[in-house]
Short mmCIF file of C-alpha atoms (C1' of nucleotides) in Angstrom, two decimals:
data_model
loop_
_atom_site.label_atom_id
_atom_site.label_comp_id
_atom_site.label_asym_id
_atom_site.label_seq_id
_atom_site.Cartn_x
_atom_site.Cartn_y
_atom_site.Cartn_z
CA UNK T 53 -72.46 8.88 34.92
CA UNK T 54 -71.42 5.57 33.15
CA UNK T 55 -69.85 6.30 29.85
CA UNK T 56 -68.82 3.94 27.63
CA UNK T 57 -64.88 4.15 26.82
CA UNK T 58 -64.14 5.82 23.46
CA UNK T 59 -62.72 3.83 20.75
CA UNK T 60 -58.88 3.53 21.42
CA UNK T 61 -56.79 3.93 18.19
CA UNK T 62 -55.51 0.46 16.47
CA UNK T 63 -52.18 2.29 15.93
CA UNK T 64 -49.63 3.54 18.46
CA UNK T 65 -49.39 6.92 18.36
CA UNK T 66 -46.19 8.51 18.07
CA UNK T 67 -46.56 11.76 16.51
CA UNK T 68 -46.38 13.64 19.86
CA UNK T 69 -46.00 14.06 22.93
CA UNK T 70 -49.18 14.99 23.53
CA UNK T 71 -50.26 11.53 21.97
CA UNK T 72 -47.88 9.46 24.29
CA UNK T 73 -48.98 12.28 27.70
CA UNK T 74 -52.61 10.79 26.53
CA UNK T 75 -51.28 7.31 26.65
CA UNK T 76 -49.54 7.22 29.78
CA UNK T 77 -51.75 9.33 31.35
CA UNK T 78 -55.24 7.52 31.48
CA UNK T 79 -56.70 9.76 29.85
CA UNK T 80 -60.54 10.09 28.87
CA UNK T 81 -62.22 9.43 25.59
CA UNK T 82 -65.35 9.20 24.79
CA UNK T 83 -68.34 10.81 25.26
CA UNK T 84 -68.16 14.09 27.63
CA UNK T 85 -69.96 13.88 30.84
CA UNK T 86 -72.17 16.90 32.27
CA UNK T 87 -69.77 17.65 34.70
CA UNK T 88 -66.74 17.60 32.46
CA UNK T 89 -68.58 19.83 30.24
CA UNK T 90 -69.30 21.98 33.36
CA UNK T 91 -65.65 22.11 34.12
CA UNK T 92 -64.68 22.85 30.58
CA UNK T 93 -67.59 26.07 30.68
CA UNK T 94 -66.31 27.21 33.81
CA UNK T 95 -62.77 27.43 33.36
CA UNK T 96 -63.42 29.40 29.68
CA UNK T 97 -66.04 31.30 31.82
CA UNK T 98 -63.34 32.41 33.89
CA UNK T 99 -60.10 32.13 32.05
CA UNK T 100 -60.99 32.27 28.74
CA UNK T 101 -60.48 29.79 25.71
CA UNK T 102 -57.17 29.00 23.97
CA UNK T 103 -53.88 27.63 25.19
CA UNK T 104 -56.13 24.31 25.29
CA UNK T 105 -53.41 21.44 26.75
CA UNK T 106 -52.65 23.20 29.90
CA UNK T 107 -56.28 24.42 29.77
CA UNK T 108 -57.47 20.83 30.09
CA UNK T 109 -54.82 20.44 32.90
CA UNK T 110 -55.69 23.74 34.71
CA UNK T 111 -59.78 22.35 34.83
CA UNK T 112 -58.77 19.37 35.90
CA UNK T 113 -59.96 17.75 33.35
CA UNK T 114 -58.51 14.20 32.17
CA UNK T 115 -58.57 15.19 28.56
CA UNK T 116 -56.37 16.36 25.69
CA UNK T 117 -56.17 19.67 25.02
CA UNK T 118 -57.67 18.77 21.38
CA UNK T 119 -60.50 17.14 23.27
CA UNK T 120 -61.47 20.05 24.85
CA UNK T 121 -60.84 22.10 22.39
CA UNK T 122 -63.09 20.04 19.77
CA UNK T 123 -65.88 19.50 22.72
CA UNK T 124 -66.05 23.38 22.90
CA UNK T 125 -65.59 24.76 19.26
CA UNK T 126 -68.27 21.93 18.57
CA UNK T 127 -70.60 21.92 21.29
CA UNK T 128 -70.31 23.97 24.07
CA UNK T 129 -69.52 27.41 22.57
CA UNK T 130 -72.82 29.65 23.43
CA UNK T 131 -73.24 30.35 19.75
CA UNK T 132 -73.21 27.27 18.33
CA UNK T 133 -76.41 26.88 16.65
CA UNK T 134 -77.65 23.43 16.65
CA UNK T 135 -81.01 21.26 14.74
CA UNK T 136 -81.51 21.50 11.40
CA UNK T 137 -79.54 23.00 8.50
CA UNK T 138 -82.32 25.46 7.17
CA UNK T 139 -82.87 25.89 3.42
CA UNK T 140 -80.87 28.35 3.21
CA UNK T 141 -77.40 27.07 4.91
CA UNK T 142 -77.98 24.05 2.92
CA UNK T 143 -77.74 26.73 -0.27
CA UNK T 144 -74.70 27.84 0.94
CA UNK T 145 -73.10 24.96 2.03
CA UNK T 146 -73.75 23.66 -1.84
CA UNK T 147 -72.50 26.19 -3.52
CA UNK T 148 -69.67 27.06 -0.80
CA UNK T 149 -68.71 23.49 -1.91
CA UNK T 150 -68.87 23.56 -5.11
CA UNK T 151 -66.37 26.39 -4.94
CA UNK T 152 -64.04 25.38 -2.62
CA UNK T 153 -64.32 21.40 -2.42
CA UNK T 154 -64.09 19.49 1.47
CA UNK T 155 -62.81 23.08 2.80
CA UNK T 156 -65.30 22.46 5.43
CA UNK T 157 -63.61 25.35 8.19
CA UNK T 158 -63.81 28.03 5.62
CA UNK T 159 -67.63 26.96 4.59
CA UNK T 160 -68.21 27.20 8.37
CA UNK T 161 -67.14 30.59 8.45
CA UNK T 162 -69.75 31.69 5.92
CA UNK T 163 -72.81 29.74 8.39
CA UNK T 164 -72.50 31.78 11.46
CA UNK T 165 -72.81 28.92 14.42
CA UNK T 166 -72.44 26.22 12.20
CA UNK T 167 -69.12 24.29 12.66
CA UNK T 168 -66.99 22.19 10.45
CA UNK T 169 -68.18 19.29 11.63
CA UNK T 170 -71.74 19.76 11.12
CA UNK T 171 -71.34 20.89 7.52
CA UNK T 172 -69.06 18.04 6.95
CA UNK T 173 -71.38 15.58 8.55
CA UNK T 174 -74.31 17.01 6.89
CA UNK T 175 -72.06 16.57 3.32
CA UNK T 176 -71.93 13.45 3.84
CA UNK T 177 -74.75 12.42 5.20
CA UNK T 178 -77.71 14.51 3.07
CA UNK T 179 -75.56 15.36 0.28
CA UNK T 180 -73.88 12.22 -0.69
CA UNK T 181 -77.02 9.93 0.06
CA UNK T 182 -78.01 12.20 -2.48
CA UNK T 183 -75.79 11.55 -5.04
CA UNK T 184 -76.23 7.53 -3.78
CA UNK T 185 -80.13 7.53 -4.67
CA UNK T 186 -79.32 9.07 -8.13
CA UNK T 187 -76.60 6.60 -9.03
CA UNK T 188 -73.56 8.87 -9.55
CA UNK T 189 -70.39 9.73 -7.74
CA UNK T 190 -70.75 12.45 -5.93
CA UNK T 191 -67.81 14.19 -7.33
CA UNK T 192 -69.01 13.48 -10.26
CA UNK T 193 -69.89 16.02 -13.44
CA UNK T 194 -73.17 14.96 -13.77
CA UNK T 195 -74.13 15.13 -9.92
CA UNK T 196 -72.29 18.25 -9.87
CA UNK T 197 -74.44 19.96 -12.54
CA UNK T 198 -77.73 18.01 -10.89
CA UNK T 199 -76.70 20.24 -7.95
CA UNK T 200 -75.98 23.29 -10.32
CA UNK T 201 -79.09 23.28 -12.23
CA UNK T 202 -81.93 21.56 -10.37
CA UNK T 203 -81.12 21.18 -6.70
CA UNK T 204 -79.96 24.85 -5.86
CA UNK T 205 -82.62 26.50 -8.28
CA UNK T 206 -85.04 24.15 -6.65
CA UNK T 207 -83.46 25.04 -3.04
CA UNK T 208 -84.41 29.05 -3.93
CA UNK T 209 -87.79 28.19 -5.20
CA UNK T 210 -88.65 26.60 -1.88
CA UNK T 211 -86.75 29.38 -0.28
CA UNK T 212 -88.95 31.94 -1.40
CA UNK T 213 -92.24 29.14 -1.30
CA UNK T 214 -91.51 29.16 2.38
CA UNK T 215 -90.97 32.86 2.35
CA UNK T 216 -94.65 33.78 0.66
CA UNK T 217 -96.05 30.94 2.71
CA UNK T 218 -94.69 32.50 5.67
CA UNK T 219 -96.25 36.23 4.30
CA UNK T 220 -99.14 35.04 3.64
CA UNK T 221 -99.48 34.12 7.02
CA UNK T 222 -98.27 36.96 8.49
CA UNK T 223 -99.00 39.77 6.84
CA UNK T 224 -95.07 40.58 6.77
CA UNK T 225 -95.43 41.97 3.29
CA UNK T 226 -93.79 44.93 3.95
CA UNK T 227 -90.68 43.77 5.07
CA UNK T 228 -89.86 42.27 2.17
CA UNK T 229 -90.50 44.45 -0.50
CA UNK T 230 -88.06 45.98 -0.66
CA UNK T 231 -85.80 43.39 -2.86
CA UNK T 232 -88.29 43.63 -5.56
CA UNK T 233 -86.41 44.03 -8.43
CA UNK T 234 -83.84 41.50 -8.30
CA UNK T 235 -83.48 38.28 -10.69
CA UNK T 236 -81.01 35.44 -10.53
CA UNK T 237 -80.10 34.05 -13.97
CA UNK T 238 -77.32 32.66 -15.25
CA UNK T 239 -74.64 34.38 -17.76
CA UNK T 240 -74.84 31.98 -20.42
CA UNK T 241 -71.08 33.27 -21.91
CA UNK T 242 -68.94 32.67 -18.58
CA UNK T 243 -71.38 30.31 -16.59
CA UNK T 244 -71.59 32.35 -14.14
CA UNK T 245 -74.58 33.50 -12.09
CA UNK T 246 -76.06 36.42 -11.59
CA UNK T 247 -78.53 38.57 -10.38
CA UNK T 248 -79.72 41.58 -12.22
CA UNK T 249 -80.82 43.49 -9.44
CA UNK T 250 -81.13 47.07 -10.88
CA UNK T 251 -78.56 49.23 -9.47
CA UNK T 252 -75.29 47.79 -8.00
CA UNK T 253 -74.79 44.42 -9.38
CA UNK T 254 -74.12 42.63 -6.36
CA UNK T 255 -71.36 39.86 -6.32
CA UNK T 256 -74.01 36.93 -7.01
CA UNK T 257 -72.45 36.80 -10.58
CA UNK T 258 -69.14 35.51 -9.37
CA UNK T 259 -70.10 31.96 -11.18
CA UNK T 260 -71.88 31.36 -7.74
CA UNK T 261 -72.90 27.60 -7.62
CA UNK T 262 -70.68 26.56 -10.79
CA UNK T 263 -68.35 23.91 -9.07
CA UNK T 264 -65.58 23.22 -11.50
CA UNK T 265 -62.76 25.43 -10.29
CA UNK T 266 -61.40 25.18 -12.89
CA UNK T 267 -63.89 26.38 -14.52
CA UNK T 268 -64.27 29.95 -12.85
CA UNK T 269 -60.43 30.56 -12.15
CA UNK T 270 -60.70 34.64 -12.14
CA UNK T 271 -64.15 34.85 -12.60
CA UNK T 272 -65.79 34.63 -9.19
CA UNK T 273 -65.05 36.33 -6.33
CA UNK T 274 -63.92 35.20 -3.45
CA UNK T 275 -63.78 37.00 0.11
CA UNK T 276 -60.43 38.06 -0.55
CA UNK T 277 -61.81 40.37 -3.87
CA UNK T 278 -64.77 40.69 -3.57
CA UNK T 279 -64.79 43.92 -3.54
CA UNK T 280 -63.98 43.72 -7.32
CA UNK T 281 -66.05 41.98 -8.80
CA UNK T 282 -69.06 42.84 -7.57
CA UNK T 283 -68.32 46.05 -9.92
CA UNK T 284 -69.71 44.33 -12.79
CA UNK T 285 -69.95 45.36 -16.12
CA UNK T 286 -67.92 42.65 -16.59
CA UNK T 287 -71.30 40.73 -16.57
CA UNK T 288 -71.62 39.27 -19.83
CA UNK T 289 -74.39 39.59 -21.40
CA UNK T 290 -77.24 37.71 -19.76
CA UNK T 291 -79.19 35.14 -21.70
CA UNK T 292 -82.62 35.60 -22.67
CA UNK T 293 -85.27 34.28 -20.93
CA UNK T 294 -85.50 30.14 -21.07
CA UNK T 295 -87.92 28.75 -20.26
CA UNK T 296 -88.34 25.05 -18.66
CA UNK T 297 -86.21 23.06 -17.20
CA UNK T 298 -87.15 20.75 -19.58
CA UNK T 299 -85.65 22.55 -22.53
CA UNK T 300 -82.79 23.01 -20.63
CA UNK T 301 -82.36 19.31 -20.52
CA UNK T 302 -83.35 17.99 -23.54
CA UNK T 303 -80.45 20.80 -24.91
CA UNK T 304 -77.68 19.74 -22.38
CA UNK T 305 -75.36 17.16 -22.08
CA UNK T 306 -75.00 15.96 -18.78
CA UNK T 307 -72.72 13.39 -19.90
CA UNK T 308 -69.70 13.96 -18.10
CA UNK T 309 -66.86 15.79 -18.30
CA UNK T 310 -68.11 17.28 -21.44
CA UNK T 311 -68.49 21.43 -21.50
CA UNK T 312 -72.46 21.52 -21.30
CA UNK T 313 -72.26 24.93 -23.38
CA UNK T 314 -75.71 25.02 -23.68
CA UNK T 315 -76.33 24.08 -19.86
CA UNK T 316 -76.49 27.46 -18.06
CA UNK T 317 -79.54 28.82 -20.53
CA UNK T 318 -82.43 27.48 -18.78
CA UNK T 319 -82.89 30.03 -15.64
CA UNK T 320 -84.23 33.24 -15.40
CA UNK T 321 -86.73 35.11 -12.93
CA UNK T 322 -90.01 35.45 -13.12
CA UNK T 323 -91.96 36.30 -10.14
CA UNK T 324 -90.92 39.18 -8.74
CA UNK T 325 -93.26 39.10 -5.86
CA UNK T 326 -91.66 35.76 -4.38
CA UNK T 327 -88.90 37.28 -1.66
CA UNK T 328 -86.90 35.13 0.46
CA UNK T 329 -87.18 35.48 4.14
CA UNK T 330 -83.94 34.20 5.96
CA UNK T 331 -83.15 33.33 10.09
CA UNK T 332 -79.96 34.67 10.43
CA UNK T 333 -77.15 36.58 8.60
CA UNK T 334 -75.16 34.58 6.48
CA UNK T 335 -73.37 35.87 3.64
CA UNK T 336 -71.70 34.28 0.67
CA UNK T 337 -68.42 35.23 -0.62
CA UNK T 338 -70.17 35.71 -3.16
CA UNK T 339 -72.03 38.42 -2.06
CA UNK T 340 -75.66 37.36 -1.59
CA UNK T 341 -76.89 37.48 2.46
CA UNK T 342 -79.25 35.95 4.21
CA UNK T 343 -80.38 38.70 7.13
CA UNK T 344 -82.45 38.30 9.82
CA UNK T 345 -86.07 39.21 9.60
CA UNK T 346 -85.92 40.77 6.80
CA UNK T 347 -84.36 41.25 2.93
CA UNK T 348 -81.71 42.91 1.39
CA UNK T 349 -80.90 43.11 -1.93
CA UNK T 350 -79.37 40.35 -2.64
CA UNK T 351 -82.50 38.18 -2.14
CA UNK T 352 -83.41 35.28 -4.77
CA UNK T 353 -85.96 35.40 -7.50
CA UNK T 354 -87.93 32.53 -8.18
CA UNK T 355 -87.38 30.39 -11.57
CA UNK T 356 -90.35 29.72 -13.34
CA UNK T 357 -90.25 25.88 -14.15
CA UNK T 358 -91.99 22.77 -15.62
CA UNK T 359 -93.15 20.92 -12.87
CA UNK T 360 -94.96 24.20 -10.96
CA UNK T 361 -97.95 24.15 -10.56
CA UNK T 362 -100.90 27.01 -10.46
CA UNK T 363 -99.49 27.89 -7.11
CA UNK T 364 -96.39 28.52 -8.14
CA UNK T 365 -95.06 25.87 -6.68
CA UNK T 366 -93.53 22.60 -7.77
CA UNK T 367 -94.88 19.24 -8.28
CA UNK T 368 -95.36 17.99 -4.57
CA UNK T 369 -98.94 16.66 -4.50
CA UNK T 370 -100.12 19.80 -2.63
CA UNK T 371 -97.22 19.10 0.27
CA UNK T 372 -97.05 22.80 2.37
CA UNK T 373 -93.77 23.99 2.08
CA UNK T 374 -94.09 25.16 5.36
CA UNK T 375 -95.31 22.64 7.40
CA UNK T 376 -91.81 21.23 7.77
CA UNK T 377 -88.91 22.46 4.95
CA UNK T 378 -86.62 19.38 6.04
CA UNK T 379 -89.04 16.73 5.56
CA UNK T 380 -89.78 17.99 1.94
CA UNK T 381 -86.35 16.87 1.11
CA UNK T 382 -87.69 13.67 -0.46
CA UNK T 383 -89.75 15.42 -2.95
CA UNK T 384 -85.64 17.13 -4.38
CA UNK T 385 -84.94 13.30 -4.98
CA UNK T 386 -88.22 12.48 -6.50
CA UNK T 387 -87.65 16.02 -8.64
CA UNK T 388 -84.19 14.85 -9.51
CA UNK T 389 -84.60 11.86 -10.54
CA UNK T 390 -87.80 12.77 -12.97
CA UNK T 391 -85.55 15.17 -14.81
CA UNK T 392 -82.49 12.98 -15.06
CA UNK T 393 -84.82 10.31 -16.07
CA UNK T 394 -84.83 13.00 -19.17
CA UNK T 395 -81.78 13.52 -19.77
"C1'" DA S 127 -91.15 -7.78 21.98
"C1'" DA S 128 -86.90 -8.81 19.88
"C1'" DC S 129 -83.88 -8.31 16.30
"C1'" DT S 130 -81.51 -6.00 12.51
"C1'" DG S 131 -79.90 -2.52 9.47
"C1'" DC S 132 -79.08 2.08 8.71
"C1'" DG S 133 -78.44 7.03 9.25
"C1'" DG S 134 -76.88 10.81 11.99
"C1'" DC S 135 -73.61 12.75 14.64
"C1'" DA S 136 -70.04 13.32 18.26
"C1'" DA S 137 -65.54 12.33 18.89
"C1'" DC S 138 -61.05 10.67 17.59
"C1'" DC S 139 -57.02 10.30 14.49
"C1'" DG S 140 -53.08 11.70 11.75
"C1'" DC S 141 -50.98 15.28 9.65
"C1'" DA S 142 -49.80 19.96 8.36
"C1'" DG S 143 -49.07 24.60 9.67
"C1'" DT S 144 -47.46 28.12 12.85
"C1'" DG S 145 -45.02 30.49 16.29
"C1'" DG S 146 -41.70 30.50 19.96
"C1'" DT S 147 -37.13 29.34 21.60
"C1'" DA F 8 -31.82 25.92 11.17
"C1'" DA F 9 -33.78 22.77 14.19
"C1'" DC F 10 -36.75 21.51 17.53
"C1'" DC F 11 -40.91 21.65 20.16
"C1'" DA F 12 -45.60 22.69 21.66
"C1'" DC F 13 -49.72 23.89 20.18
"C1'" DT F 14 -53.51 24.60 16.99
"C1'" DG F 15 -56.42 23.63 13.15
"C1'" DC F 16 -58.10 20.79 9.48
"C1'" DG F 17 -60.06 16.99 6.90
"C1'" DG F 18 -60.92 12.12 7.12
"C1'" DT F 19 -62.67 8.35 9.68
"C1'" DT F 20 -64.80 5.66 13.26
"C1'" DG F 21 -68.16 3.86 16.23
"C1'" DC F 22 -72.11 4.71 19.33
"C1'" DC F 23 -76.90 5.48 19.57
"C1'" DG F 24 -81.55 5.95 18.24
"C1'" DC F 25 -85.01 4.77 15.14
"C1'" DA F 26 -87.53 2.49 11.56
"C1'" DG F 27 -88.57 -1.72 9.49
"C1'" DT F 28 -89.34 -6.64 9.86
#
DNA sequence: AACTGCGGCAACCGCAGTGGT
DNA sequence: AACCACTGCGGTTGCCGCAGT
């Protein structure tokens, strides 16, 4: 197989001697071959991962150890899960960020088969174009809170679209009943986020999808204690019901770097019989999961808002939610932009 | 058909952390 | 304490495929 060589560092390496080994050595770079992959599988079949220098020597392989290493954490490992980042991972991954900044390994660990990489690359790819098309920084307040308050509520809504598509197709109902009760609002006193599922407040109320650490220091939980805040009566009080997206923005200040006090009053359930469906277990530290097949209670609610139509769904000129989930991506900028175009 | 620009993603890099000696 | 090997992480690069012209 003809692979092109890698692209060889402009700097000399001297920061190891695993550096100058891949120097002297003739090492490869580049893109793996099948049979280099083969030989990496094999040896881990047979003598496990780990130990990943004299791994690389043991297989015969004309690698670093941090090449194979990366070519099997990323690729190769059977659970890797590769294609699209679904709806809901790309939930997570937001408000994983928004929490914990370009920690990319310890998002990872919240998307089962998902690696660092991925999330990174899809940060930077999906998210930041993002931030490109609307003319802000991406670290910036005002994307930040564009995330916050339109792209994540808008993320559940198609969630749970997808999920009553995907019931109405099926006849599922019954599986996913069971969540009923839950809502996902926002504590307008802490800016936190919560749901109001009737008994056992579940963790959701951390501040889940507020970004400013700073902002939430003791407030949310984290995987380390979660176990105490999802006791909750902590909760402040929740806000009353707001209506539109559109109230919510002609009230808040997006302008940067200014406390948008008024900012967290605009979401509140209202249509109990919209249930999320998820692929595969992922949970948040903050509590809410994403399980297989069915629902827990954790589940979103849907947000009632401006630009829904009859349906219950948003503004999309009729597009199917479920025809193709990533592809409906352009209709979040088109979204976005009409309500900053408000603010 | 050929060219170009761009986005996505795999792979590499440097550095920091950790554990063993 | 100092050194070394190894691992893991976040940032960056460059190849490749595809859409647009």
């Amino acid at each position: 197989m003809d692979v092109k060589p890698g692209r060889v560092s402009d700097t000399i390496r001297n920061s190891s001697e695993e550096d100058e080994d891949a120097m002297m050595m003739d090492l490869r770079r580049g893109p793996w071959t099948v049979e280099e992959d083969l030989a990496l599988m094999n040896y881990i079949a047979n003598h496990g991962e780990g130990r990943w220098n004299s791994l690389a020597r043991c297989a015969g392989l004309k690698r670093t150890g941090k090449s194979c290493r990366l070519r099997w954490l990323n690729y190769l490992r059977p659970d890797v899960r590769r294609g699209n980042i679904t709806l809901e991972e790309q939930l997570l991954i937001l408000e994983l960020h928004s929490r914990w900044g370009n920690r990319w390994s310890k998002i990872a660990q919240h998307l089962p088969g998902r690696t660092d990489n991925e999330i990174k690359n899809y940060w930077r790819t999906r998210v930041q174009k993002h931030a490109k098309q609307l003319k802000c920084d991406v670290n910036s307040k005002q994307f930040k809170d564009t995330m916050r308050y339109l792209w994540m509520p808008r993320l559940v809504e198609r969630i749970q679209a997808a999920a009553s598509a995907s019931t109405a197709t099926t006849g599922a109902s019954s599986s996913i009943t069971t969540a009923a009760a839950n809502t996902y609002h926002f504590n307008n006193n802490n800016n936190s986020f919560q749901t109001a599922a009737g008994a056992g407040h579940v963790a959701l109320q951390q501040a889940t999808l507020i970004g400013n650490n700073n902002d939430l220091a003791g407030s949310y939980t984290t995987p380390e204690n979660s176990s105490t805040a999802a006791s909750s009566d902590s909760f402040g009080t929740q806000v009353s019901p707001v209506s539109e997206l559109t109230d919510y923005y002609s009230n808040m200040s997006v302008n940067n770097n200014k406390p948008s006090s008024q900012a967290l009053d605009y979401f509140q359930a209202t249509n109990p019989h919209h249930q999320v469906g998820y692929h595969d277990s992922m949970t948040s530290p903050s509590g809410y999961s994403f399980n297989q097949g069915g629902l827990n209670s954790h589940s979103f609610q849907a947000a009632s808002a401006p630009e829904q139509n009859n349906n219950g769904q948003w503004g999309m000129d009729g597009g199917d939610f479920s025809d193709n989930l990533w592809n409906v991506e352009e209709s979040d900028m088109w979204f976005l932009q009409q309500q900053l175009g408000n603010i």
